[in-house]
PDB file of C-alpha atoms in Angstrom:
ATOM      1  CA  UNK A 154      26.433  16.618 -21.347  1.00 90.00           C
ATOM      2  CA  UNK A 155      26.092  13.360 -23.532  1.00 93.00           C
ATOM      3  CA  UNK A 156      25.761  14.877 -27.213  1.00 95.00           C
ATOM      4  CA  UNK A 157      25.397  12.028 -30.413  1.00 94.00           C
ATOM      5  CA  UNK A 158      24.707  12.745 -34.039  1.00 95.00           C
ATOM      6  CA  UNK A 159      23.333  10.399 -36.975  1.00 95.00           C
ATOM      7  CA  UNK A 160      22.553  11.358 -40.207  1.00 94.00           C
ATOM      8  CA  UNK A 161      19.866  10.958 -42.389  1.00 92.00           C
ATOM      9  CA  UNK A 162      19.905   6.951 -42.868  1.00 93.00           C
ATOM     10  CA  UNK A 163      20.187   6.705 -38.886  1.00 93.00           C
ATOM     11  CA  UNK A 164      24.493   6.256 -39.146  1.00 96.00           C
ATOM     12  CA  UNK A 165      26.456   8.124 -35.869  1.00 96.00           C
ATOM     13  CA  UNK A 166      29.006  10.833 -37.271  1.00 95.00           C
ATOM     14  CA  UNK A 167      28.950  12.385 -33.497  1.00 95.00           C
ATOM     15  CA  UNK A 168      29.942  11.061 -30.219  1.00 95.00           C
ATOM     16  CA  UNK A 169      31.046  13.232 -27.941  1.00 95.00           C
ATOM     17  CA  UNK A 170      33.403  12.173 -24.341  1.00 95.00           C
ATOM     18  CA  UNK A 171      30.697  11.987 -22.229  1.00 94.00           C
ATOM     19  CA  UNK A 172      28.786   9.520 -24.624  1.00 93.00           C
ATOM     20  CA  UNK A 173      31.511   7.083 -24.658  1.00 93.00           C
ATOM     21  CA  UNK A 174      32.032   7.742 -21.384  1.00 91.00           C
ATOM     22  CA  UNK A 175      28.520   6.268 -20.161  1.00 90.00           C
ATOM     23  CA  UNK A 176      28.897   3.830 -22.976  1.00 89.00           C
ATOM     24  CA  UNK A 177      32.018   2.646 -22.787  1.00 89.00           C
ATOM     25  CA  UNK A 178      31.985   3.182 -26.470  1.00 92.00           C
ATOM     26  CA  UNK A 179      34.622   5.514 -28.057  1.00 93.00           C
ATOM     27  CA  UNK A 180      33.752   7.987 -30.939  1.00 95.00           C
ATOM     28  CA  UNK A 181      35.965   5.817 -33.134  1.00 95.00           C
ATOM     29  CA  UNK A 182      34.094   2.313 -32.452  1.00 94.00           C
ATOM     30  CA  UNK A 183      30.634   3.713 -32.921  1.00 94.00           C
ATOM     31  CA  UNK A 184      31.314   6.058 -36.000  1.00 95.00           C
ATOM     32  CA  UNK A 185      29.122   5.266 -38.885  1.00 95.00           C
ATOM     33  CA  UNK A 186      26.867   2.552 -37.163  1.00 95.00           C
ATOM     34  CA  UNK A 187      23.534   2.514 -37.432  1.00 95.00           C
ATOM     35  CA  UNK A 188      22.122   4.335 -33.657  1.00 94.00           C
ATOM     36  CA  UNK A 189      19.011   2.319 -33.585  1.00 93.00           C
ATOM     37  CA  UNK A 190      20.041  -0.928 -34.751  1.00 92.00           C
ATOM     38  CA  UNK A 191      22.883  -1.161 -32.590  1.00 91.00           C
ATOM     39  CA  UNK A 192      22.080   0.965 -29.313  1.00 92.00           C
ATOM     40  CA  UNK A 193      18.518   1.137 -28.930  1.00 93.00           C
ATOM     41  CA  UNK A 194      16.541  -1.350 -26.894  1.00 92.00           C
ATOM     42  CA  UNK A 195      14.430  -3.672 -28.839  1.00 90.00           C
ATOM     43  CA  UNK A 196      10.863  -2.407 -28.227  1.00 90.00           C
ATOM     44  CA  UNK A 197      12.172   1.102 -28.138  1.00 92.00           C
ATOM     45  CA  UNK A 198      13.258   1.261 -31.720  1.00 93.00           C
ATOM     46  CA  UNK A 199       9.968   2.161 -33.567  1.00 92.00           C
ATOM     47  CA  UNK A 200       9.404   5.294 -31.335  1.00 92.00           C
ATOM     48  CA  UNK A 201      12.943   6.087 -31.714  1.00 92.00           C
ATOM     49  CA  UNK A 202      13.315   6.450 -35.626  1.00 92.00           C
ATOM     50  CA  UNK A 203       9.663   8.076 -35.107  1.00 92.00           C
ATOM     51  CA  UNK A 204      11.538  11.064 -32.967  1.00 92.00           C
ATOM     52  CA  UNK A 205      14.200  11.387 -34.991  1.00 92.00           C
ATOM     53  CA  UNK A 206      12.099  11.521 -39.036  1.00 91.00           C
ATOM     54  CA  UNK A 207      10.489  13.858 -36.724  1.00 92.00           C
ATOM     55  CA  UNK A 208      13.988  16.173 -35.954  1.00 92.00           C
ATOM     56  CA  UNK A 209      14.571  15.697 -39.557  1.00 90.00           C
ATOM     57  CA  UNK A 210      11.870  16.948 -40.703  1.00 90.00           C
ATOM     58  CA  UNK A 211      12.168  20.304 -38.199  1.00 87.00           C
ATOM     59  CA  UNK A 212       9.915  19.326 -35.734  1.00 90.00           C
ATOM     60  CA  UNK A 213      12.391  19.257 -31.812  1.00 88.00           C
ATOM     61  CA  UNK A 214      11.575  17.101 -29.718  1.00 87.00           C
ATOM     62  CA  UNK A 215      11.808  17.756 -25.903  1.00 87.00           C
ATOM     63  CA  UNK A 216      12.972  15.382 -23.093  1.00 87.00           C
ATOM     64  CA  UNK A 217      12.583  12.128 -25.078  1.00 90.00           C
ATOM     65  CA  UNK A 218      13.949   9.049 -23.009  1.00 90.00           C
ATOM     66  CA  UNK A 219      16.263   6.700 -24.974  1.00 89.00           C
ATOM     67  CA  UNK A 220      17.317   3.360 -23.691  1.00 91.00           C
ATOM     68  CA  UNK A 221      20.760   2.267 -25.002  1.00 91.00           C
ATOM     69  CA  UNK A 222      21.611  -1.563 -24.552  1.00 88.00           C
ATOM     70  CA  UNK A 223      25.325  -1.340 -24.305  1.00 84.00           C
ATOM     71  CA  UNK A 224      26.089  -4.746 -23.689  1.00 78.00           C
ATOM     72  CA  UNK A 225      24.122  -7.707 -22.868  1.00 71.00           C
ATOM     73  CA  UNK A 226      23.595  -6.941 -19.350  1.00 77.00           C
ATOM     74  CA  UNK A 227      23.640  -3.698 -18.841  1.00 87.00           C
ATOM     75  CA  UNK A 228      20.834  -0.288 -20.305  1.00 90.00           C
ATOM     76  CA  UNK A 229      21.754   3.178 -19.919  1.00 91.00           C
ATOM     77  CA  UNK A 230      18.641   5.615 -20.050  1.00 92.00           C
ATOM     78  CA  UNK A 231      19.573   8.543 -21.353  1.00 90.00           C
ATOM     79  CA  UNK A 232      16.775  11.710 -21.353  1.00 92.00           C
ATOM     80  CA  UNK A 233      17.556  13.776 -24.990  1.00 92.00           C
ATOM     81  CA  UNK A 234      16.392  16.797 -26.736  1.00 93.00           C
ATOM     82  CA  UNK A 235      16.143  16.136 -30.836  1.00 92.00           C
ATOM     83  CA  UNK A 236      17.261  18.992 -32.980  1.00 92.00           C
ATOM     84  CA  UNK A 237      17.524  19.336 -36.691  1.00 92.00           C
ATOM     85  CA  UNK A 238      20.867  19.336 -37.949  1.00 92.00           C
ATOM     86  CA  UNK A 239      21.310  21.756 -41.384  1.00 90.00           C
ATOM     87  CA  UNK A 240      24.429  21.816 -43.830  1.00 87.00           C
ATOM     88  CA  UNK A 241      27.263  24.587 -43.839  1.00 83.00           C
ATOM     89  CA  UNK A 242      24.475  27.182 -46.103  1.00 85.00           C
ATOM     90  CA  UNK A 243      21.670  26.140 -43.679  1.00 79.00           C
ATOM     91  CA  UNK A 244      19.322  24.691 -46.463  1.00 82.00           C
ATOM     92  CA  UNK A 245      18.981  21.373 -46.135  1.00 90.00           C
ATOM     93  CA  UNK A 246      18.563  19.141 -43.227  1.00 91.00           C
ATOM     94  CA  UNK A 247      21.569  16.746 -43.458  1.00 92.00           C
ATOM     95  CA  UNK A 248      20.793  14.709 -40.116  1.00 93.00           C
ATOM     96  CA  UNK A 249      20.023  15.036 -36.445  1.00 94.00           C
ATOM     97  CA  UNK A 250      21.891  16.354 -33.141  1.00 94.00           C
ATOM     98  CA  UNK A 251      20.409  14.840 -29.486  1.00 93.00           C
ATOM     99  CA  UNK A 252      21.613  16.671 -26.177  1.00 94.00           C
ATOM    100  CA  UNK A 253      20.907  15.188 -22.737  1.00 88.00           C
ATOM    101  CA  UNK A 254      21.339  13.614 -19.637  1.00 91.00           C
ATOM    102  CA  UNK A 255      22.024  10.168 -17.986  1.00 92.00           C
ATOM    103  CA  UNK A 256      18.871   9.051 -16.163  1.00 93.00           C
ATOM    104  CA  UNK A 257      19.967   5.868 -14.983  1.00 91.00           C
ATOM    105  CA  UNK A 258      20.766   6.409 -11.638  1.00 92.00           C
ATOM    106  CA  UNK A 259      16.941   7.694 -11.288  1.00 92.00           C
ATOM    107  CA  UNK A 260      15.287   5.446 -13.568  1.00 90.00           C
ATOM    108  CA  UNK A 261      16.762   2.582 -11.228  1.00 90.00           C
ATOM    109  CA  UNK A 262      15.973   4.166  -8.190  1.00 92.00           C
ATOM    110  CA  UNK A 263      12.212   5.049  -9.390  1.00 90.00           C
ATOM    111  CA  UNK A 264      11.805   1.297 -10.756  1.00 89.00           C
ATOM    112  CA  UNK A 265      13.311   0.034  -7.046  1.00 91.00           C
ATOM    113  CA  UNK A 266      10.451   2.709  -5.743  1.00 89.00           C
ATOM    114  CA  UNK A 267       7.726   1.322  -7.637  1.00 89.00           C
ATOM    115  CA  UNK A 268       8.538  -2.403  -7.267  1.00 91.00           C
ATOM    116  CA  UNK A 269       8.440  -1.671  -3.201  1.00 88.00           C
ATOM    117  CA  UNK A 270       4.929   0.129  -3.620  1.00 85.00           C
ATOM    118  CA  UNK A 271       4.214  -2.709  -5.233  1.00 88.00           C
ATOM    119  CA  UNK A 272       5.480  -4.931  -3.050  1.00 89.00           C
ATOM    120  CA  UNK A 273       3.590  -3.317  -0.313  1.00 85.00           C
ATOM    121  CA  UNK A 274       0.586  -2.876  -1.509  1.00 85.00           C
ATOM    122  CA  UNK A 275       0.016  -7.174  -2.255  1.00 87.00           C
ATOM    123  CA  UNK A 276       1.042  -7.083   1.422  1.00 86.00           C
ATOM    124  CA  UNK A 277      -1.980  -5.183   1.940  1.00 86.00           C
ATOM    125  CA  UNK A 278      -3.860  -6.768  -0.563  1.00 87.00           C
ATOM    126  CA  UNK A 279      -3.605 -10.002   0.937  1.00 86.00           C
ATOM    127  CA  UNK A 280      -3.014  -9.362   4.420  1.00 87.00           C
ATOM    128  CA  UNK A 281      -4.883 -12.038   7.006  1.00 85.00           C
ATOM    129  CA  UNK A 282      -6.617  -8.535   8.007  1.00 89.00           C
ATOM    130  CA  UNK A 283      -8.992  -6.559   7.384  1.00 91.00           C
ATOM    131  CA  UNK A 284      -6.926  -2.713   6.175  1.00 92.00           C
ATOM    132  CA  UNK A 285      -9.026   0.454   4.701  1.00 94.00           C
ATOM    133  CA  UNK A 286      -7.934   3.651   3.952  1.00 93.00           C
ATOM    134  CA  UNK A 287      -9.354   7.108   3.474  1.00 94.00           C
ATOM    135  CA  UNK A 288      -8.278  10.459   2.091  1.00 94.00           C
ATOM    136  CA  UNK A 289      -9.058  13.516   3.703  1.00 92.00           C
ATOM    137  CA  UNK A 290     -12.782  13.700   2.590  1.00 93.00           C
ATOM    138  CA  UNK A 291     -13.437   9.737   3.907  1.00 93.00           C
ATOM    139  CA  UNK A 292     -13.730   8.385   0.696  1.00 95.00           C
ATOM    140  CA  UNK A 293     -12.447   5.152   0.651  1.00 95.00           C
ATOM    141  CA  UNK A 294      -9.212   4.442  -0.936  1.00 94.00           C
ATOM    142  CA  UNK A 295      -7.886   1.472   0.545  1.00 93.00           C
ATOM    143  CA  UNK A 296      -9.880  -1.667   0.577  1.00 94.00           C
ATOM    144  CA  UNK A 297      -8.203  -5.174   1.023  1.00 94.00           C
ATOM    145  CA  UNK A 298      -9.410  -8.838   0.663  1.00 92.00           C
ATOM    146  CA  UNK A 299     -10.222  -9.309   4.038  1.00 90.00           C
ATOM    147  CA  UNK A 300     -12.724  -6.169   4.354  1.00 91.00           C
ATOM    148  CA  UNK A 301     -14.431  -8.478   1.743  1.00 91.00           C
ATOM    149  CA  UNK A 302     -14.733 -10.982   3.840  1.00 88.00           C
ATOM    150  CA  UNK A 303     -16.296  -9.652   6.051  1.00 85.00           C
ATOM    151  CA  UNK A 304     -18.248  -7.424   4.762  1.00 89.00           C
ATOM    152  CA  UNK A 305     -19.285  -8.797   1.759  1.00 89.00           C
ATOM    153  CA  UNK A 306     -17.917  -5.990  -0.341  1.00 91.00           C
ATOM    154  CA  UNK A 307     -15.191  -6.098  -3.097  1.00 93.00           C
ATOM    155  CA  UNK A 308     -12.715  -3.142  -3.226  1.00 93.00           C
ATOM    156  CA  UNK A 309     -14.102  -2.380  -6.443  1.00 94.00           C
ATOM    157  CA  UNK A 310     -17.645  -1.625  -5.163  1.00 95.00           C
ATOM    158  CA  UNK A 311     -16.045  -0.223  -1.884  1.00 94.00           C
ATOM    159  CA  UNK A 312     -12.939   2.087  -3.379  1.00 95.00           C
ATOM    160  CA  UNK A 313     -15.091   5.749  -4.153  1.00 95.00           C
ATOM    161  CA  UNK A 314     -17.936   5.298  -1.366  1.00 95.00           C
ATOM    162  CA  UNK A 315     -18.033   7.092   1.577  1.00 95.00           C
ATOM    163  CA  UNK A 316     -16.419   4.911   4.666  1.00 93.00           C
ATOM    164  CA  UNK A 317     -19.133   5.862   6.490  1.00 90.00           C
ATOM    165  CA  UNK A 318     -21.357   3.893   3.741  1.00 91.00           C
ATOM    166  CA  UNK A 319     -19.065   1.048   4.219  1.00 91.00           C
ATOM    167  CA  UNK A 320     -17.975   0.267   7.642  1.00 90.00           C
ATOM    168  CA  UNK A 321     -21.295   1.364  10.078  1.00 88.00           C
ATOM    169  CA  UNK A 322     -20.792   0.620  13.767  1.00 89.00           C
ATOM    170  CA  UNK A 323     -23.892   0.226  15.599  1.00 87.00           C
ATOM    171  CA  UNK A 324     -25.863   2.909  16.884  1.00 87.00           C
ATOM    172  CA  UNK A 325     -24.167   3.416  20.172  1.00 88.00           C
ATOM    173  CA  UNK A 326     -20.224   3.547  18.970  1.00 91.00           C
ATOM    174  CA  UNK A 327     -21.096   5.737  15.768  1.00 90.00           C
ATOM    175  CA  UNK A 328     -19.912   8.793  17.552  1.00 92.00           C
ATOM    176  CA  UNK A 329     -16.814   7.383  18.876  1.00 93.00           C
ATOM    177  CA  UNK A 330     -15.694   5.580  15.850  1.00 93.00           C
ATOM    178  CA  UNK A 331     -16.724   8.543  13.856  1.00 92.00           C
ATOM    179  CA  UNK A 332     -14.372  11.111  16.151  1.00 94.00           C
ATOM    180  CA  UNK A 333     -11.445   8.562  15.811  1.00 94.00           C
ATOM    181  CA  UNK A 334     -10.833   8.690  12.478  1.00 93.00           C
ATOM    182  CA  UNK A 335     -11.426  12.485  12.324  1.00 93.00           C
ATOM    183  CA  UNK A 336      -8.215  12.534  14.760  1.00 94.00           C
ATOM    184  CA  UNK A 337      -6.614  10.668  12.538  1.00 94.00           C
ATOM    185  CA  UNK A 338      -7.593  12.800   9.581  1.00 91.00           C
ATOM    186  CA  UNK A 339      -5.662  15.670  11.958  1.00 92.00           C
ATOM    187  CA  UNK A 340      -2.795  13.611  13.010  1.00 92.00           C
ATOM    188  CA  UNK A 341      -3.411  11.613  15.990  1.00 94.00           C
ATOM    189  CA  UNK A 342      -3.741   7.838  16.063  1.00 94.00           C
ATOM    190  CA  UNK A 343      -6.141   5.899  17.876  1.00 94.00           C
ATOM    191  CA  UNK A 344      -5.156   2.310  19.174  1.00 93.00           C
ATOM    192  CA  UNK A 345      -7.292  -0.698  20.057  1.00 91.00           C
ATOM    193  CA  UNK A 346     -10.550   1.180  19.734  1.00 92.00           C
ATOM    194  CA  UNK A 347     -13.486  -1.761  20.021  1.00 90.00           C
ATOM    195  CA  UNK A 348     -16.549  -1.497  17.858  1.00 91.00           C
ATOM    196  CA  UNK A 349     -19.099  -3.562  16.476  1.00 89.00           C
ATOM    197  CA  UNK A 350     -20.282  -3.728  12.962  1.00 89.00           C
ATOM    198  CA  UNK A 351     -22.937  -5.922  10.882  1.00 86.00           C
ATOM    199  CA  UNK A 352     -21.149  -8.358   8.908  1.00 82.00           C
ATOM    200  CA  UNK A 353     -19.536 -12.021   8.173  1.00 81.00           C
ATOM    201  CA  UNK A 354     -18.088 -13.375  10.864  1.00 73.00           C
ATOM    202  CA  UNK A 355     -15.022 -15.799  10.778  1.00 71.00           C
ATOM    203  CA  UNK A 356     -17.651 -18.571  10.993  1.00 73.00           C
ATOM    204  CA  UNK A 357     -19.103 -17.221   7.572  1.00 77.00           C
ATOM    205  CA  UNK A 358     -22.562 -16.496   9.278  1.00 77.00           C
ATOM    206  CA  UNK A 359     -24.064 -12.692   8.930  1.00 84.00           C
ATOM    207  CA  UNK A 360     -24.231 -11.036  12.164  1.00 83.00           C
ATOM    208  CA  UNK A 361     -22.510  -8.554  14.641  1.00 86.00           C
ATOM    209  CA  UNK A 362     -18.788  -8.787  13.927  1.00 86.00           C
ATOM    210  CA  UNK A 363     -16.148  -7.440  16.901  1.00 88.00           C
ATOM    211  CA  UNK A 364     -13.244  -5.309  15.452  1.00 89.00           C
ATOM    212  CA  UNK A 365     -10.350  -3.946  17.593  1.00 90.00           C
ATOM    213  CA  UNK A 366      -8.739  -1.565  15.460  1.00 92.00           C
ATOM    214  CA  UNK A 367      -5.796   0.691  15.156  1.00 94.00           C
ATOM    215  CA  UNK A 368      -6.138   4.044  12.924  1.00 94.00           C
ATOM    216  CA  UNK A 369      -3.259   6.168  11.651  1.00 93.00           C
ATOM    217  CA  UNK A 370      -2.518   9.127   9.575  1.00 93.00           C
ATOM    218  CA  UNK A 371      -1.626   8.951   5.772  1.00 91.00           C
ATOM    219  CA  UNK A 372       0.971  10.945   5.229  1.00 89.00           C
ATOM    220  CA  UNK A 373       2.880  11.865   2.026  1.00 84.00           C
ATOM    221  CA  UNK A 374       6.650  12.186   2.474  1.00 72.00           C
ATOM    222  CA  UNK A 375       6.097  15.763   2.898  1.00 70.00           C
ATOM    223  CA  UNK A 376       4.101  14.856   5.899  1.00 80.00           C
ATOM    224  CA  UNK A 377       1.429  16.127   4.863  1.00 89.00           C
ATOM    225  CA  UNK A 378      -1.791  14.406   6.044  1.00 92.00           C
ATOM    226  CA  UNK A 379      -3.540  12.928   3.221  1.00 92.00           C
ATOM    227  CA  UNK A 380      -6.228  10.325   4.827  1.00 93.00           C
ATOM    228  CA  UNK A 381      -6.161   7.696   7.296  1.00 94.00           C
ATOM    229  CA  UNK A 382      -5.381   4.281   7.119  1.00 93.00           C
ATOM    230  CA  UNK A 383      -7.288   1.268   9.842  1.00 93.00           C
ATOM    231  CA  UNK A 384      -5.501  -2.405  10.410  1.00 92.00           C
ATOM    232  CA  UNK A 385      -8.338  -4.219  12.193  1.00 90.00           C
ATOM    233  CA  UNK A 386      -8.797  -7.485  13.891  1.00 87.00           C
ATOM    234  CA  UNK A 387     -11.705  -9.854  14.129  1.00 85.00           C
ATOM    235  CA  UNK A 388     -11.980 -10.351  18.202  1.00 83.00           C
ATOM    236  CA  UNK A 389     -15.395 -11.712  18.179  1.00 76.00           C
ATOM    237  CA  UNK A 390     -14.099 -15.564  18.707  1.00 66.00           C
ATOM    238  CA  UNK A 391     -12.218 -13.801  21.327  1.00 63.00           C
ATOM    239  CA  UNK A 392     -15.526 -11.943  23.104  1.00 60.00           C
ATOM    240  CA  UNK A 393     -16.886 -15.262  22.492  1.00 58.00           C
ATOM    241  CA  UNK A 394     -14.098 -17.273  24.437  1.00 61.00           C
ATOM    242  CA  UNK A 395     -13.940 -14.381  27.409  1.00 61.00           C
ATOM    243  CA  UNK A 396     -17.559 -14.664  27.758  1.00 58.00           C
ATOM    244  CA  UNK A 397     -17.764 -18.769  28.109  1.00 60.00           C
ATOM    245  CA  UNK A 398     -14.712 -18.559  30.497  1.00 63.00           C
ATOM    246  CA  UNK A 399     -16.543 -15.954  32.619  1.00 63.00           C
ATOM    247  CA  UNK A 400     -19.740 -18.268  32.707  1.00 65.00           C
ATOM    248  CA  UNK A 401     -17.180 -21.215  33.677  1.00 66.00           C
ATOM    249  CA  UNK A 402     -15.773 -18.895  36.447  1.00 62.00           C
ATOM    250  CA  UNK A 403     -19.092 -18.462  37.646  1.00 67.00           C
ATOM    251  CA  UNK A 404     -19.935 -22.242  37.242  1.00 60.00           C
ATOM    252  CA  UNK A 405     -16.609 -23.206  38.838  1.00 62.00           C
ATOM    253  CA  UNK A 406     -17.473 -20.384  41.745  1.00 63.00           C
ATOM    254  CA  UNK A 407     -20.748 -21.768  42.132  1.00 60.00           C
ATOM    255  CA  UNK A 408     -20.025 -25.771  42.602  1.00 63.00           C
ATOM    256  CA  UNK A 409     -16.945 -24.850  45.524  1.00 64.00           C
ATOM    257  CA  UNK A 410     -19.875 -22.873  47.346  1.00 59.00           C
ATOM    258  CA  UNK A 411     -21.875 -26.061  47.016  1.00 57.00           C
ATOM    259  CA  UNK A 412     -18.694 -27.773  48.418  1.00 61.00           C
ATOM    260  CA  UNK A 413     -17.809 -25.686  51.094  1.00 63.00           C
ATOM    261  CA  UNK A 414     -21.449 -25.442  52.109  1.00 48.00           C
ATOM    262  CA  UNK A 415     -21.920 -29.028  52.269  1.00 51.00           C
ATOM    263  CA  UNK A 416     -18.390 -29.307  53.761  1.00 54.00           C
ATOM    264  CA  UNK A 417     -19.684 -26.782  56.718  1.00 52.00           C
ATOM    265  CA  UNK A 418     -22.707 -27.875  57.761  1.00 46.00           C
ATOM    266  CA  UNK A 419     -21.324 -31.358  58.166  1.00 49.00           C
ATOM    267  CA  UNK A 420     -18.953 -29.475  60.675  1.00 49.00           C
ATOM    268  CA  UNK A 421     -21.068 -27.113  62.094  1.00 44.00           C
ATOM    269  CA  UNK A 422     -24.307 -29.230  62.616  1.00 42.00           C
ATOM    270  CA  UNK A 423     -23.683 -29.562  65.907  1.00 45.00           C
ATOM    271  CA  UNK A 424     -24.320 -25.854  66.296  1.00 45.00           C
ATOM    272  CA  UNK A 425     -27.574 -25.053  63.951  1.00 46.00           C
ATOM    273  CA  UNK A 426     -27.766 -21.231  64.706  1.00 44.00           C
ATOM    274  CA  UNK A 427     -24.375 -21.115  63.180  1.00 45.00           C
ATOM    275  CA  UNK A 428     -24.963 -22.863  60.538  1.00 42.00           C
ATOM    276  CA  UNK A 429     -27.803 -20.740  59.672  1.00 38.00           C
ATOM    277  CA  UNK A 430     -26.062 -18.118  60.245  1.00 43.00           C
ATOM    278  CA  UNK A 431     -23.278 -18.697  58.225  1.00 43.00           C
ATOM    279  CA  UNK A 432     -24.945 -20.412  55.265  1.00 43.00           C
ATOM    280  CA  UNK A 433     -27.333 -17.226  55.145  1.00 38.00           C
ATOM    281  CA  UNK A 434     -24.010 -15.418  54.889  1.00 44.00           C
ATOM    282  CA  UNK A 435     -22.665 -17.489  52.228  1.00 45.00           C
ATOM    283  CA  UNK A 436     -25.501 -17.288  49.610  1.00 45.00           C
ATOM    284  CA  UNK A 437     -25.535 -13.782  49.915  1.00 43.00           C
ATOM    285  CA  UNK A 438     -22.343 -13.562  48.903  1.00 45.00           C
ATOM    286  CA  UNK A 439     -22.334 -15.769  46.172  1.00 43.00           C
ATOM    287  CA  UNK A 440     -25.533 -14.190  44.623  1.00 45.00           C
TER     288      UNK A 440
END
């Protein structure tokens, strides 16, 4: 274990191996300089002399972490436990003794950890679509910028509510939309279920917005099931588009009738109970 001493005016009389071995600092280089001044991390060295007047004075301290700059590029973090160091008759407190560990490894890993949450979570942030999240009660945890658009409702006003109080389908899906995110509250994902909600459409007009949305389970790494998470999609441009191409269908369908009527009788005029026949035909099947 990395072991260091300093006495009372904050001077090193102790490095052990394993100190100059994560330091790359031998016992003989560091011996009677001052810990803080030339170690410590500016911004660290306040709370550093704090925990060792502390030790001095006879109060230990516990799993303190200490970063030590040990060259220009490069900070070891080291976790230590302060203890009171007393002369040869045990009277007097004659400087400090910190026992530990080298961290590094896992501070790096745990700052690479948290700058890929973060990461991820301005990805969801800012996402061109619209992502909420539950835990395992409903109670909305997850609420990016594009649920704001279109409903109208920040992530600060949203984040605590009920989902339920948030995203309301109409009437008729309630049930369905309601049962798919209970699944996913037990495990199982639902994909490309359609359901309409009151809200601003991509047009920026209030009204019936269409969302096809997928719904998963929120796991920890455990895989335990800790809430749900929805990626959604505005279709209503696309209902819209469907819809007007099924009325030009229908239009389209409609004029080559006309055509092929007109096209018929000129044939068939010769023969008029066929052609009343066969126009009678016609209609009906283009009803």
């Amino acid at each position: 274990a990395p072991i260091f001493g300093v006495d009372t005016s904050m001077h090193i009389f102790e490095w052990n191996h394993k100190m100059a071995s994560i330091t790359g600092f031998t016992k003989a280089e560091v011996l009677n300089t001052n810990l803080v001044d030339h170690f410590v991390v500016e911004g660290h060295r306040s709370a550093v002399q704090n925990v060792i007047a502390s030790a001095m004075l006879g109060k230990e301290t516990t799993s303190y972490e200490v970063p030590l700059q040990i060259n220009r590029l490069e900070t070891v973090h080291m976790l230590f436990s302060a203890t009171a160091r007393r002369d040869d008759r045990g009277d007097k407190i004659v400087g400090v003794v910190c026992v530990g560990q080298d961290i590094t490894a896992e501070k790096t890993a745990k700052q690479r950890s948290d700058a890929l949450a973060q990461e991820l979570r301005n990805l969801i942030k800012t996402a061109n679509a619209p992502i909420f999240g539950t835990d395992a009660n409903g109670v909305v945890n997850e609420w990016n910028d594009k649920c704001q658009d279109f409903t109208g409702m920040s992530a600060g006003e949203a984040v605590g509510m009920m989902l339920a109080d948030c995203v309301v389908p109409l009437e008729s899906q309630s049930a369905a939309v309601s049962k798919a995110f209970e699944d996913a509250r037990l495990g199982r994902e639902t994909m490309g279920l359609e359901f309409s909600v009151e809200g601003i459409g991509t047009d920026g007009k209030r009204g019936v917005v269409d969302l096809l949305v997928n719904i998963s389970p929120r796991r920890k790494r455990e895989s335990e099931i800790v809430g749900c998470i929805a990626i959604a999609q505005d279709v209503s441009s696309f209902r819209q588009l469907i819809a007007q191409e099924a009325e030009l269908a229908k239009a389209h369908s409609s004029n080559n009738a006309k055509t092929q009527f007109l096209a018929t009788m000129s044939h068939e005029m010769r023969t008029p109970l066929n052609v009343i026949g066969g126009m009678i035909g016609m209609l009906l099947e283009t009803k």
